[in-house]
Amino acid sequence: MILGPYPVKYAKAWVKTIHRRLPDMAGAMWCVGLWEGTEMRGLAVVGRPSRMLDVPARTRVHTQIVQRVAVVEGTPNGCSMLYGACSRAGKAMGLDNLVTYIHDDEPGTTLKAAGWTVGGPTDGGEWTRPSRKRKKAADAEPKVRWWAPWSKVALELERKRREAATEIVAAVSRGLERDRVRMLRTGAR
C-alpha cells in the first residue's frame, strides 16, 4: 500500500461515503491518502483544533488535529499507517503538537501501534451557550484524547508517568528494606 497527499477539496465527499460514525466534517488543512494500486483504501484529514488548543490568526500554528481517519473495511493496518503518516508529516512541518480523539468504546489499538500517547478522557458536551447558540453537536459524548509521540504534550505526559513509576518503585524498595531490617532485629528468616 502507498501513502501520499490527497486534495482537501475532495476529502469531505470521500469521508462521507466511508466513515462509520461521523460522516460530516468541517474544513481541513491537509490530508493523507492510502492506496492499494489505483484504489483508494483510506484517508486521514488534519485541520485546526478547537479554540482551546488553537492559536490566533496570523501566528504560527502550533497544534493541529487529526479530525477523521476513514478506511475501507478489510484494509489491514490502514488506520495505523494513516496515523503514523500524519504524525511524521506534522513533525516534518514543525508542529509542536498533533492530537486526535477516539470514542470511549474504541480500544485505541491503531494509535498504540502508531506510537501515539494517551492523554486521558475529555468531558464531551455541547458548544452551545446561552449567549451564543450553535448547531447541535453530531457527537457530544466524552472522548479519549491521544497525542502524537513527538508532541510536547506527549513528552511531558511520559516524563510525569516515568517520575510516578520511579516514586512507586522507591516506595516499594523502602518498604522492603524496612521489612528486612525488622526481620533481622527479630531474628526471623
Short mmCIF file of C-alpha atoms in Angstrom, two decimals, residues 5-163:
data_model
loop_
_atom_site.label_atom_id
_atom_site.label_comp_id
_atom_site.label_asym_id
_atom_site.label_seq_id
_atom_site.Cartn_x
_atom_site.Cartn_y
_atom_site.Cartn_z
CA PRO A 5 -1.12 13.61 -0.16
CA TYR A 6 -4.77 13.94 -1.11
CA PRO A 7 -6.63 17.15 -2.15
CA VAL A 8 -8.63 18.68 0.70
CA LYS A 9 -11.44 19.72 -1.66
CA TYR A 10 -12.30 16.05 -2.34
CA ALA A 11 -11.77 14.75 1.20
CA LYS A 12 -15.18 15.71 2.60
CA ALA A 13 -17.08 13.69 -0.01
CA TRP A 14 -14.83 10.63 0.40
CA VAL A 15 -15.12 10.65 4.20
CA LYS A 16 -18.91 10.98 3.92
CA THR A 17 -19.06 7.71 1.98
CA ILE A 18 -16.68 5.71 4.21
CA HIS A 19 -16.62 6.96 7.83
CA ARG A 20 -18.85 4.79 10.01
CA ARG A 21 -19.64 7.24 12.85
CA LEU A 22 -19.14 10.87 11.84
CA PRO A 23 -19.53 11.26 8.09
CA ASP A 24 -19.91 15.07 8.18
CA MET A 25 -16.94 17.28 8.96
CA ALA A 26 -15.79 20.87 8.83
CA GLY A 27 -12.87 22.10 6.73
CA ALA A 28 -9.36 20.70 6.72
CA MET A 29 -5.79 21.90 6.27
CA TRP A 30 -4.23 18.81 4.69
CA CYS A 31 -4.95 15.14 4.02
CA VAL A 32 -3.08 11.86 3.64
CA GLY A 33 -4.48 9.14 1.40
CA LEU A 34 -3.80 5.40 1.36
CA TRP A 35 -3.90 3.49 -1.93
CA GLU A 36 -3.67 -0.13 -2.95
CA GLY A 37 -2.73 0.06 -6.60
CA THR A 38 -5.11 2.64 -8.07
CA GLU A 39 -7.85 2.06 -5.49
CA MET A 40 -8.07 4.48 -2.59
CA ARG A 41 -8.38 2.49 0.66
CA GLY A 42 -8.16 5.19 3.35
CA LEU A 43 -7.93 8.87 4.18
CA ALA A 44 -6.79 10.93 7.16
CA VAL A 45 -7.94 14.53 7.43
CA VAL A 46 -5.96 17.05 9.51
CA GLY A 47 -7.14 20.52 10.50
CA ARG A 48 -7.29 23.15 13.20
CA PRO A 49 -8.29 22.04 16.71
CA SER A 50 -10.93 23.55 18.96
CA ARG A 51 -10.32 27.08 20.17
CA MET A 52 -8.89 25.76 23.43
CA LEU A 53 -5.89 24.33 21.56
CA ASP A 54 -5.79 26.77 18.65
CA VAL A 55 -3.82 29.99 18.20
CA PRO A 56 -4.90 33.45 16.98
CA ALA A 57 -4.94 34.07 13.25
CA ARG A 58 -1.69 35.07 11.54
CA THR A 59 0.55 33.36 14.09
CA ARG A 60 2.40 30.09 13.70
CA VAL A 61 0.07 27.11 14.08
CA HIS A 62 1.39 25.07 17.00
CA THR A 63 -1.24 22.34 17.27
CA GLN A 64 -3.33 20.51 14.68
CA ILE A 65 -5.88 17.71 14.98
CA VAL A 66 -6.40 14.51 13.02
CA GLN A 67 -10.13 15.10 12.51
CA ARG A 68 -11.03 11.90 10.71
CA VAL A 69 -9.44 8.64 9.71
CA ALA A 70 -11.67 6.70 7.34
CA VAL A 71 -10.58 3.33 5.96
CA VAL A 72 -12.40 0.87 3.71
CA GLU A 73 -13.38 -2.26 5.70
CA GLY A 74 -10.87 -5.04 5.32
CA THR A 75 -7.82 -2.80 4.83
CA PRO A 76 -5.21 -4.34 7.14
CA ASN A 77 -3.31 -1.81 9.30
CA GLY A 78 -4.79 1.07 7.30
CA CYS A 79 -5.64 3.26 10.28
CA SER A 80 -2.23 2.76 11.90
CA MET A 81 -0.50 3.61 8.62
CA LEU A 82 -2.51 6.82 8.29
CA TYR A 83 -1.95 7.91 11.91
CA GLY A 84 1.77 7.22 11.52
CA ALA A 85 1.91 9.20 8.25
CA CYS A 86 0.08 12.15 9.83
CA SER A 87 2.47 12.06 12.77
CA ARG A 88 5.56 12.07 10.54
CA ALA A 89 4.15 14.82 8.30
CA GLY A 90 3.15 17.00 11.27
CA LYS A 91 6.59 16.68 12.80
CA ALA A 92 8.23 17.47 9.45
CA MET A 93 6.08 20.61 9.15
CA GLY A 94 7.32 21.83 12.53
CA LEU A 95 4.16 21.42 14.59
CA ASP A 96 4.53 21.44 18.37
CA ASN A 97 1.58 19.08 18.88
CA LEU A 98 -0.70 16.77 16.91
CA VAL A 99 -3.80 15.48 18.67
CA THR A 100 -6.75 13.22 17.91
CA TYR A 101 -9.78 11.90 19.78
CA ILE A 102 -11.46 8.49 19.84
CA HIS A 103 -14.69 7.28 21.40
CA ASP A 104 -14.75 5.65 24.85
CA ASP A 105 -15.72 2.30 23.37
CA GLU A 106 -12.74 2.19 20.99
CA PRO A 107 -9.59 0.49 22.33
CA GLY A 108 -7.05 2.73 20.58
CA THR A 109 -5.14 -0.21 19.12
CA THR A 110 -4.31 1.65 15.90
CA LEU A 111 -2.98 4.65 17.82
CA LYS A 112 -0.87 2.44 20.10
CA ALA A 113 0.53 0.70 17.02
CA ALA A 114 1.44 4.09 15.54
CA GLY A 115 3.20 5.09 18.77
CA TRP A 116 0.72 7.72 19.99
CA THR A 117 0.38 8.59 23.69
CA VAL A 118 -2.95 8.50 25.52
CA GLY A 119 -3.71 11.87 27.09
CA GLY A 120 -6.82 10.92 29.03
CA PRO A 121 -10.58 11.39 28.83
CA THR A 122 -12.41 14.56 27.84
CA ASP A 123 -15.67 15.86 29.25
CA GLY A 124 -17.57 15.97 25.98
CA GLY A 125 -20.56 18.29 25.76
CA GLU A 126 -22.08 20.89 23.50
CA TRP A 127 -20.54 24.14 22.26
CA THR A 128 -23.85 26.00 22.59
CA ARG A 129 -24.01 28.63 25.29
CA PRO A 130 -26.92 30.91 26.27
CA SER A 131 -25.08 33.88 24.77
CA ARG A 132 -24.10 32.02 21.60
CA LYS A 133 -26.36 29.41 20.05
CA ARG A 134 -24.63 26.75 17.96
CA LYS A 135 -25.74 23.87 15.81
CA LYS A 136 -26.23 20.71 17.89
CA ALA A 137 -23.08 18.60 18.01
CA ALA A 138 -23.14 15.40 15.96
CA ASP A 139 -21.38 13.54 18.78
CA ALA A 140 -21.16 15.28 22.15
CA GLU A 141 -20.12 12.19 24.11
CA PRO A 142 -16.86 12.17 26.10
CA LYS A 143 -13.83 11.02 24.13
CA VAL A 144 -10.26 9.92 24.82
CA ARG A 145 -7.50 12.33 23.75
CA TRP A 146 -4.30 10.98 22.12
CA TRP A 147 -1.09 12.87 21.24
CA ALA A 148 1.48 12.12 18.54
CA PRO A 149 4.60 10.65 20.18
CA TRP A 150 6.83 13.69 19.48
CA SER A 151 4.24 16.25 20.67
CA LYS A 152 5.38 18.49 23.52
CA VAL A 153 2.29 17.47 25.50
CA ALA A 154 3.02 13.74 24.94
CA LEU A 155 6.64 14.14 26.03
CA GLU A 156 5.53 15.93 29.22
CA LEU A 157 2.94 13.23 29.95
CA GLU A 158 5.56 10.49 29.52
CA ARG A 159 8.01 12.36 31.80
CA LYS A 160 5.35 12.59 34.53
CA ARG A 161 4.49 8.88 34.14
CA ARG A 162 8.16 7.89 34.48
CA GLU A 163 8.53 10.06 37.60
#
